[in-house]
Coordinates of N, CA and C in Angstrom, one line a residue:
X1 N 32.1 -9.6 -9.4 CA 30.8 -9.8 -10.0 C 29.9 -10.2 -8.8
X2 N 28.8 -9.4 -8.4 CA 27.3 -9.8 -7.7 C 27.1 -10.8 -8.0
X3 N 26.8 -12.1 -6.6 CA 25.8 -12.9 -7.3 C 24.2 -13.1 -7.1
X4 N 23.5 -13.5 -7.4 CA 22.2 -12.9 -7.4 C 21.7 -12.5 -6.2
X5 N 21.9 -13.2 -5.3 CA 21.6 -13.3 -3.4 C 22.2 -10.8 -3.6
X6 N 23.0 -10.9 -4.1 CA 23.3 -9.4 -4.0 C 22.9 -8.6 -4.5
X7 N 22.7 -9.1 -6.2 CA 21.8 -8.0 -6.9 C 20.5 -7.8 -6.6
X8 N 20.1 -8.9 -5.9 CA 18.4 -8.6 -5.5 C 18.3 -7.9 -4.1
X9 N 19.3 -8.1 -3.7 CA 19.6 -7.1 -2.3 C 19.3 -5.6 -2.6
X10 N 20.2 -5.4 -3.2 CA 20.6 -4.1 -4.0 C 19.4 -2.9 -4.7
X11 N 18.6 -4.3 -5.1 CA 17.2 -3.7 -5.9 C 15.6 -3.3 -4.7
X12 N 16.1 -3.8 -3.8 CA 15.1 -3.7 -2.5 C 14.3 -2.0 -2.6
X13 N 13.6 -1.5 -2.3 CA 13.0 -0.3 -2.4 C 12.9 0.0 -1.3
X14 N 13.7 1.1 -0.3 CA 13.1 1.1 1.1 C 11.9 2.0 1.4
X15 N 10.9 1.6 2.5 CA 9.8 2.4 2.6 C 10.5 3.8 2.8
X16 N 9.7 4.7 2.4 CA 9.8 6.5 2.3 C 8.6 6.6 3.9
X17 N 9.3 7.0 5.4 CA 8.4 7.6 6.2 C 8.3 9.1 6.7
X18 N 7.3 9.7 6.6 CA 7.1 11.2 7.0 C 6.6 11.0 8.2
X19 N 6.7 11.6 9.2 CA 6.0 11.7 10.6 C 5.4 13.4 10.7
X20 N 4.4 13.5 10.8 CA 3.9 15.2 10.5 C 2.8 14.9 11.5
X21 N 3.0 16.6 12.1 CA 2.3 16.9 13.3 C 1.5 18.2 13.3
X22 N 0.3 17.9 13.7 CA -1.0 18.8 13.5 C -0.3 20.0 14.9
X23 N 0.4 20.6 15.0 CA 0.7 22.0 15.6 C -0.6 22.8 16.6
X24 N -1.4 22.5 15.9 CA -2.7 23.1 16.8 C -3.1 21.9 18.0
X25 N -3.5 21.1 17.3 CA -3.7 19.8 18.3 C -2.6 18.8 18.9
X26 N -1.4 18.8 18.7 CA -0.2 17.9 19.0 C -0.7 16.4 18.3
X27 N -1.2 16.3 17.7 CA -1.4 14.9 17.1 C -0.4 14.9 15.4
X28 N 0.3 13.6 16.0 CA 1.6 13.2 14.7 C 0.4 12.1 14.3
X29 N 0.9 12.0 12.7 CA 0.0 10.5 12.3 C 1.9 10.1 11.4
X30 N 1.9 9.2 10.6 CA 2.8 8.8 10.2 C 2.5 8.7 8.5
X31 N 3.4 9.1 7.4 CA 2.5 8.7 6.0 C 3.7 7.8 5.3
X32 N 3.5 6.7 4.7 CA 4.9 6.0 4.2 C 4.2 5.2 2.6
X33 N 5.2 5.6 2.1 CA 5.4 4.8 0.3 C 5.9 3.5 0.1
X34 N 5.2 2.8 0.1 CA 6.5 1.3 0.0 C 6.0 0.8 -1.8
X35 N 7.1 0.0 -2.3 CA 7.2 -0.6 -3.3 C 7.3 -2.4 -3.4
X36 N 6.9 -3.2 -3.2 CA 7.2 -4.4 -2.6 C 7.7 -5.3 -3.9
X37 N 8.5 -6.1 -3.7 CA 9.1 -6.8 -4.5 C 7.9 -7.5 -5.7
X38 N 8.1 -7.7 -6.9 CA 7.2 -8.2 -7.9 C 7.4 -9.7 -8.2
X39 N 8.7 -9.6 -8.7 CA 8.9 -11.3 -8.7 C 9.7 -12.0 -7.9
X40 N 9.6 -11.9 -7.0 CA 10.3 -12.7 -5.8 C 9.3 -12.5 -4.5
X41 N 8.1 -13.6 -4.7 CA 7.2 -14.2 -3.8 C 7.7 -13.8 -2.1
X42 N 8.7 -14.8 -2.3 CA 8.8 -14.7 -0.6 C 9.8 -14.1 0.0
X43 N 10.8 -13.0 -1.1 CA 11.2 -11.7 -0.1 C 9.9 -10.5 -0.1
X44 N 8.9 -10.9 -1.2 CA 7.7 -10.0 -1.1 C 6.6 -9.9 0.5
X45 N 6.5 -11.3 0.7 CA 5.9 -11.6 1.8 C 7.0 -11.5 3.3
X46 N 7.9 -11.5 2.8 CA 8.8 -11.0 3.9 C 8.8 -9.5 4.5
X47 N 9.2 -8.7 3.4 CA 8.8 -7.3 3.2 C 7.0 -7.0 4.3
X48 N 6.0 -7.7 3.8 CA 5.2 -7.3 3.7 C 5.0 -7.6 5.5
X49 N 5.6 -9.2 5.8 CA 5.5 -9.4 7.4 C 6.9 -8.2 8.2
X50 N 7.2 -7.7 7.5 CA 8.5 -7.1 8.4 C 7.5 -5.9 8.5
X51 N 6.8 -5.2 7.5 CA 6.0 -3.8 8.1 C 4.8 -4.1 9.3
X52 N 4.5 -5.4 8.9 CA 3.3 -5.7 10.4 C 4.1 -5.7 11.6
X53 N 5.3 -6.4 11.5 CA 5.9 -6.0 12.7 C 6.5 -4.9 13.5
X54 N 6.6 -4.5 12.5 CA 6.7 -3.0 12.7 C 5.8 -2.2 13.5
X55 N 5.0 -1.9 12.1 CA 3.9 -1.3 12.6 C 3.4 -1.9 14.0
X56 N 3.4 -2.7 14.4 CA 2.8 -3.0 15.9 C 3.1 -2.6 17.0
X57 N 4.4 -1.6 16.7 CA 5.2 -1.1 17.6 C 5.2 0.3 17.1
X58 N 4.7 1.3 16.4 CA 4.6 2.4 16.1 C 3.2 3.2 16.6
X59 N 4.1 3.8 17.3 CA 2.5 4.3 18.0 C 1.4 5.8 17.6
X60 N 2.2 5.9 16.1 CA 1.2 7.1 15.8 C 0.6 6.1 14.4
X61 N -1.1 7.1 14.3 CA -1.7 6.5 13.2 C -0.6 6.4 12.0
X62 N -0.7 5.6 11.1 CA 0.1 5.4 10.1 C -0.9 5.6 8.7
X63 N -0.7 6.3 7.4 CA -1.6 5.5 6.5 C -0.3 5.0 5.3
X64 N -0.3 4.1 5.2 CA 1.0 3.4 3.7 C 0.1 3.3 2.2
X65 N 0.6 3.8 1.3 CA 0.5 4.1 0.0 C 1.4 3.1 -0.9
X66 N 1.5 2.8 -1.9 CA 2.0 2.0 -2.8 C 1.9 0.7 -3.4
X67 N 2.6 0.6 -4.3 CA 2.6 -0.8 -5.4 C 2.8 -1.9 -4.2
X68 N 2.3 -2.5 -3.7 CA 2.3 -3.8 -2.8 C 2.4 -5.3 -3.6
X69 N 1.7 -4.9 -4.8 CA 1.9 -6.4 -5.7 C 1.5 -7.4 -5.3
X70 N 0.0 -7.1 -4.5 CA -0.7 -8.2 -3.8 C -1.6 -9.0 -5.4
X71 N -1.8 -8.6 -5.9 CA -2.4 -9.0 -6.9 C -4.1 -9.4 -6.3
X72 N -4.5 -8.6 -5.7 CA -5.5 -9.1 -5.4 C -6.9 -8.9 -6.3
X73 N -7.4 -10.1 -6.7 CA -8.4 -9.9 -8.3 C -9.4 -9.1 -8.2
X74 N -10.2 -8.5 -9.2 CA -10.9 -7.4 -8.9 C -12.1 -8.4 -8.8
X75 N -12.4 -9.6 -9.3 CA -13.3 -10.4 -9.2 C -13.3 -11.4 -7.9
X76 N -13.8 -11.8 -6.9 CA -13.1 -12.3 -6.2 C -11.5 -12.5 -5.4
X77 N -11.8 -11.6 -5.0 CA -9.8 -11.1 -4.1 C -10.2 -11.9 -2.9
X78 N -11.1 -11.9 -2.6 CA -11.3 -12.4 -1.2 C -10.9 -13.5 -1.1
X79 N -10.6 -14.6 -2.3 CA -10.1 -15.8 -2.4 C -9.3 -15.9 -3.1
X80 N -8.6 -15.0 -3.7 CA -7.6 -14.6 -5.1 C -6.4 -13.6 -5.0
X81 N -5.8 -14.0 -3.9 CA -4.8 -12.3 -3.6 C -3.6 -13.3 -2.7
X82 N -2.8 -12.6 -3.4 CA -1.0 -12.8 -2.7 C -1.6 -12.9 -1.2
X83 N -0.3 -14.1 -0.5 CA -0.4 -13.8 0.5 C 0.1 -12.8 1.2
X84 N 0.7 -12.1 0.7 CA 1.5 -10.8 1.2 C 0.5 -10.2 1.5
X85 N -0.6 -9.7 1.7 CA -1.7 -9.1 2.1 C -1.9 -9.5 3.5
X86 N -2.1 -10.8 3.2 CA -2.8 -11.6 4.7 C -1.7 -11.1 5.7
X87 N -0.4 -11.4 5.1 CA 0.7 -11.1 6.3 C 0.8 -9.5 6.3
X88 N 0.7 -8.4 5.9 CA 0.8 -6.9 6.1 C -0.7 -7.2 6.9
X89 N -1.5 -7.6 6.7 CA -2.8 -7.5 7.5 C -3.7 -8.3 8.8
X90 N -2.5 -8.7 9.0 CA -2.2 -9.9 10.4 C -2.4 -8.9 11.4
X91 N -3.6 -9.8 12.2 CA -4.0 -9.4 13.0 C -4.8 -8.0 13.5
X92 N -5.0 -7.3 12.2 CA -5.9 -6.1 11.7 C -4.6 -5.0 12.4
X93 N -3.3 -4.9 11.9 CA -2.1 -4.3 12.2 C -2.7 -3.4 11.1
X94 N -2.9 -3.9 10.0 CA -3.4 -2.8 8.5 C -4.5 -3.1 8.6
X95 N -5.1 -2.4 8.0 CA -6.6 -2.1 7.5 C -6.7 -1.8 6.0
X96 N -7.2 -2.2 4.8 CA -7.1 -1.7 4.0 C -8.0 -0.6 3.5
X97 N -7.5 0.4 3.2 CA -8.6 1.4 2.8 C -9.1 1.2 1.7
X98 N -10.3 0.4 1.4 CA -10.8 0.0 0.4 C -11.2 0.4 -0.5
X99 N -11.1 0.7 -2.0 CA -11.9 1.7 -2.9 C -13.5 0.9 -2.7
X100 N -14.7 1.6 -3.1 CA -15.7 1.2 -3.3 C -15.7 0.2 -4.2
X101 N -15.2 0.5 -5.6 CA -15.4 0.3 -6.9 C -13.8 0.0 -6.7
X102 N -13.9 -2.2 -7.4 CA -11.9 -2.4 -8.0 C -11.9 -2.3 -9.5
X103 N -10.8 -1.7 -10.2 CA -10.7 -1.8 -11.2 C -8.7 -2.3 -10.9
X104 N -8.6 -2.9 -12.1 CA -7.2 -3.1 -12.5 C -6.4 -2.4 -12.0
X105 N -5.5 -1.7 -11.5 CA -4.5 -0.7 -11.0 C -3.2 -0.6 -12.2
X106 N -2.4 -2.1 -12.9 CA -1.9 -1.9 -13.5 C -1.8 -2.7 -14.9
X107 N -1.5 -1.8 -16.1 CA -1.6 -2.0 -17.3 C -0.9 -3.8 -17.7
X108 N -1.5 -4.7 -16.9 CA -0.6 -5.9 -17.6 C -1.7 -6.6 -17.7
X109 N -1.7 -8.1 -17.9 CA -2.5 -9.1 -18.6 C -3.4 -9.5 -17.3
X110 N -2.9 -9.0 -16.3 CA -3.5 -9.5 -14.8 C -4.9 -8.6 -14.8
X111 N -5.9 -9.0 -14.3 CA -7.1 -8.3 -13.7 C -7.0 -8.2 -12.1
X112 N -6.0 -7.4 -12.0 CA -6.3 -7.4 -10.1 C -5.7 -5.8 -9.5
X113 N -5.5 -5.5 -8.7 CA -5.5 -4.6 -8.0 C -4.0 -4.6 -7.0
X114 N -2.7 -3.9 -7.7 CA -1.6 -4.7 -7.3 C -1.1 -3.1 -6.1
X115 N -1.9 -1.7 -6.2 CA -1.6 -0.6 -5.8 C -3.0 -0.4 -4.8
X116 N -2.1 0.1 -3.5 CA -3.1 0.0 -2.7 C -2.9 1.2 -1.6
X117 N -3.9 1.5 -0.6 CA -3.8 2.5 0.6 C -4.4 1.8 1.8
X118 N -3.3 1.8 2.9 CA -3.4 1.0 4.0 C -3.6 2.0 4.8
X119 N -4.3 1.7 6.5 CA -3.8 2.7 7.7 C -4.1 1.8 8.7
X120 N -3.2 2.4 9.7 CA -3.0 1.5 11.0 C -3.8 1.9 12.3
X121 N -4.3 1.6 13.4 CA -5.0 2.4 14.0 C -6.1 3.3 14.0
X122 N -7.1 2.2 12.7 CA -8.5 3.3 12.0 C -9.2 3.6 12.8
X123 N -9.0 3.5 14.4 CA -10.1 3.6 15.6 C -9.7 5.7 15.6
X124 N -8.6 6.0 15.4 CA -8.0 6.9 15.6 C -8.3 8.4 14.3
X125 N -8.8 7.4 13.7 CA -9.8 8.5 12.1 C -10.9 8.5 12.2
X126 N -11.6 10.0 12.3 CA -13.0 10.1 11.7 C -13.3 9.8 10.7
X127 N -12.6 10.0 9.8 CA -12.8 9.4 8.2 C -11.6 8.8 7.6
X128 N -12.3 7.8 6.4 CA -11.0 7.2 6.1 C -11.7 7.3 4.2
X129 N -11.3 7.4 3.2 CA -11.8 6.9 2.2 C -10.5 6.4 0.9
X130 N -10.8 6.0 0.0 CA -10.0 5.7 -1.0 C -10.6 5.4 -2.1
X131 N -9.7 5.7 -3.4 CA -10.1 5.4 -4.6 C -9.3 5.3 -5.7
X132 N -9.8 4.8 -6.6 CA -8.7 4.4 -8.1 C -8.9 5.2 -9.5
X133 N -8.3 6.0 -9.6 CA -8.3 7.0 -10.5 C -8.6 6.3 -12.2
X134 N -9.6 6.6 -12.2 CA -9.4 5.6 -14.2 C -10.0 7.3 -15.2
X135 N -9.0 7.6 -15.9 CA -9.3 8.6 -17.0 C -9.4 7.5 -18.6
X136 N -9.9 8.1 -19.5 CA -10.1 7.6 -20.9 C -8.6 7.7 -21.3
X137 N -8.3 6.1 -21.9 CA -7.2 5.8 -22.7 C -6.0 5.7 -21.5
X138 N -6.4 5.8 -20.4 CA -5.5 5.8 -19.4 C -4.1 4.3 -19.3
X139 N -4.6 3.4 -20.3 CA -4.2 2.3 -20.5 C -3.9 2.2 -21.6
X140 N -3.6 2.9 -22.7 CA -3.5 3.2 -24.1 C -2.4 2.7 -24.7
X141 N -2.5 1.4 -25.5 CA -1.2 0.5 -25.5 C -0.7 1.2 -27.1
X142 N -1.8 2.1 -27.3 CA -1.1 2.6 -28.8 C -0.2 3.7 -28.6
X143 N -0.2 4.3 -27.0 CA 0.3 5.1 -26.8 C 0.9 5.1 -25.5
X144 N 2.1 3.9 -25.6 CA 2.6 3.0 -24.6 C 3.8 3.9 -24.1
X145 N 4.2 4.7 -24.6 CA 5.5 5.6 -24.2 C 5.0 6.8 -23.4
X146 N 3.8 6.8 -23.1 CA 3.3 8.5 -22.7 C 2.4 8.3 -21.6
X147 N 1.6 6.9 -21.6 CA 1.0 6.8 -20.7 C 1.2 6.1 -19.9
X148 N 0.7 5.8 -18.8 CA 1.6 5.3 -17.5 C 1.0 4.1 -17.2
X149 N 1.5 3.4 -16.2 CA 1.3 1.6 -16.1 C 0.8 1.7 -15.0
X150 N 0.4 2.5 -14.3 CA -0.4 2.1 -12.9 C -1.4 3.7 -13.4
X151 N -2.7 3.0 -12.7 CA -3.9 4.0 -12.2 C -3.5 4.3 -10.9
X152 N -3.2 5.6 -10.7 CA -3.5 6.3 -9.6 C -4.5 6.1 -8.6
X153 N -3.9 6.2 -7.0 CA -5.0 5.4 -5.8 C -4.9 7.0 -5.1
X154 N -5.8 7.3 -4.6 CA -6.4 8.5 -3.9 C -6.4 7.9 -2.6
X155 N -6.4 8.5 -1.3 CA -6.5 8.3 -0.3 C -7.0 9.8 0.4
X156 N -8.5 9.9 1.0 CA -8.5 10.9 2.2 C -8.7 10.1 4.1
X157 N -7.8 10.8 4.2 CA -8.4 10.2 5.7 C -7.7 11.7 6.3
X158 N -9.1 11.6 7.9 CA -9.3 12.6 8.8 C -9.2 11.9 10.1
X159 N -8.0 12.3 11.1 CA -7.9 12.3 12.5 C -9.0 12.5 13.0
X160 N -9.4 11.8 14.2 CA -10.1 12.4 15.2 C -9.8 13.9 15.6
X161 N -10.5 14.4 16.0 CA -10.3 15.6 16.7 C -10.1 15.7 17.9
X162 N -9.0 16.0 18.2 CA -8.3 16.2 20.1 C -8.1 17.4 20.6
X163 N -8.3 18.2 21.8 CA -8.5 19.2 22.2 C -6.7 19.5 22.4
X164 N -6.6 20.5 21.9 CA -5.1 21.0 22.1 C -4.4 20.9 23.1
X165 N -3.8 21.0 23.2 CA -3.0 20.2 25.2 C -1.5 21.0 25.3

């Protein structure tokens, strides 16, 4: 029998990284999916300082995608958000790609913004944008089996342009 110290091991989500390279120009950027722990605070914020550390040592642009579980409020986040943000965004290691417009990201009683698009090295993009997909009924609790619990986050971003080498 597991005891809990294992089964919560066990349940960890490891980040998904692609490393892809623009063949005309030799420029790699990095794209990675993470899922960060929901109810466990401080392997959440662990997780969250283990990719800043990371990332500080990764030397192509990065952009990360995923449920982060910052909870950061759509009203006031600036004073209202997990610290697991502060630590993924220590020392401007992340940047967050910010939607214009926050709405809710996922279907629960929280008003905040728990699905997000990060990139590392924004000096290294001509463009960066993001956004939060909201369709009608998208949240539709009468129709709780069919529709889904997170709004979709959009991310475009554009490399600089480097002369082929």
């Amino acid at each position: 029998r597991a005891s809990a110290q294992t089964r919560r091991l066990r349940s960890v989500r490891s980040p998904l990284l692609v490393t892809l390279l623009d063949t005309r120009t030799n420029q790699r950027f990095g794209f990675m999916v993470n899922h960060l722990y929901r109810t466990d605070d401080a392997q959440r914020h662990l997780q969250a300082w283990g990719l800043n550390q990371w990332a500080r040592t990764h030397p192509d642009p990065l952009v990360a995608v995923g449920d982060y579980n910052f909870d950061w409020r759509v009203q006031n986040g600036e004073a209202d958000h997990d610290a697991g943000y502060d630590l993924l965004t220590l020392d401007g290691v992340f940047a967050w790609i910010r939607p214009p417009a926050l709405v809710k990201t996922q279907n629960s009683r929280h008003d905040s913004v728990v699905d997000f698009a990060f990139c590392t090295r924004p000096e290294r993009f001509s463009h960066i944008e993001s956004g939060i997909v909201q369709v009608e009924g998208d949240f539709d609790w009468a129709n709780v089996a069919e529709a889904p619990d997170h709004r979709p986050i959009t991310a475009r971003v554009m490399l600089k342009t480097e002369e082929p080498q």
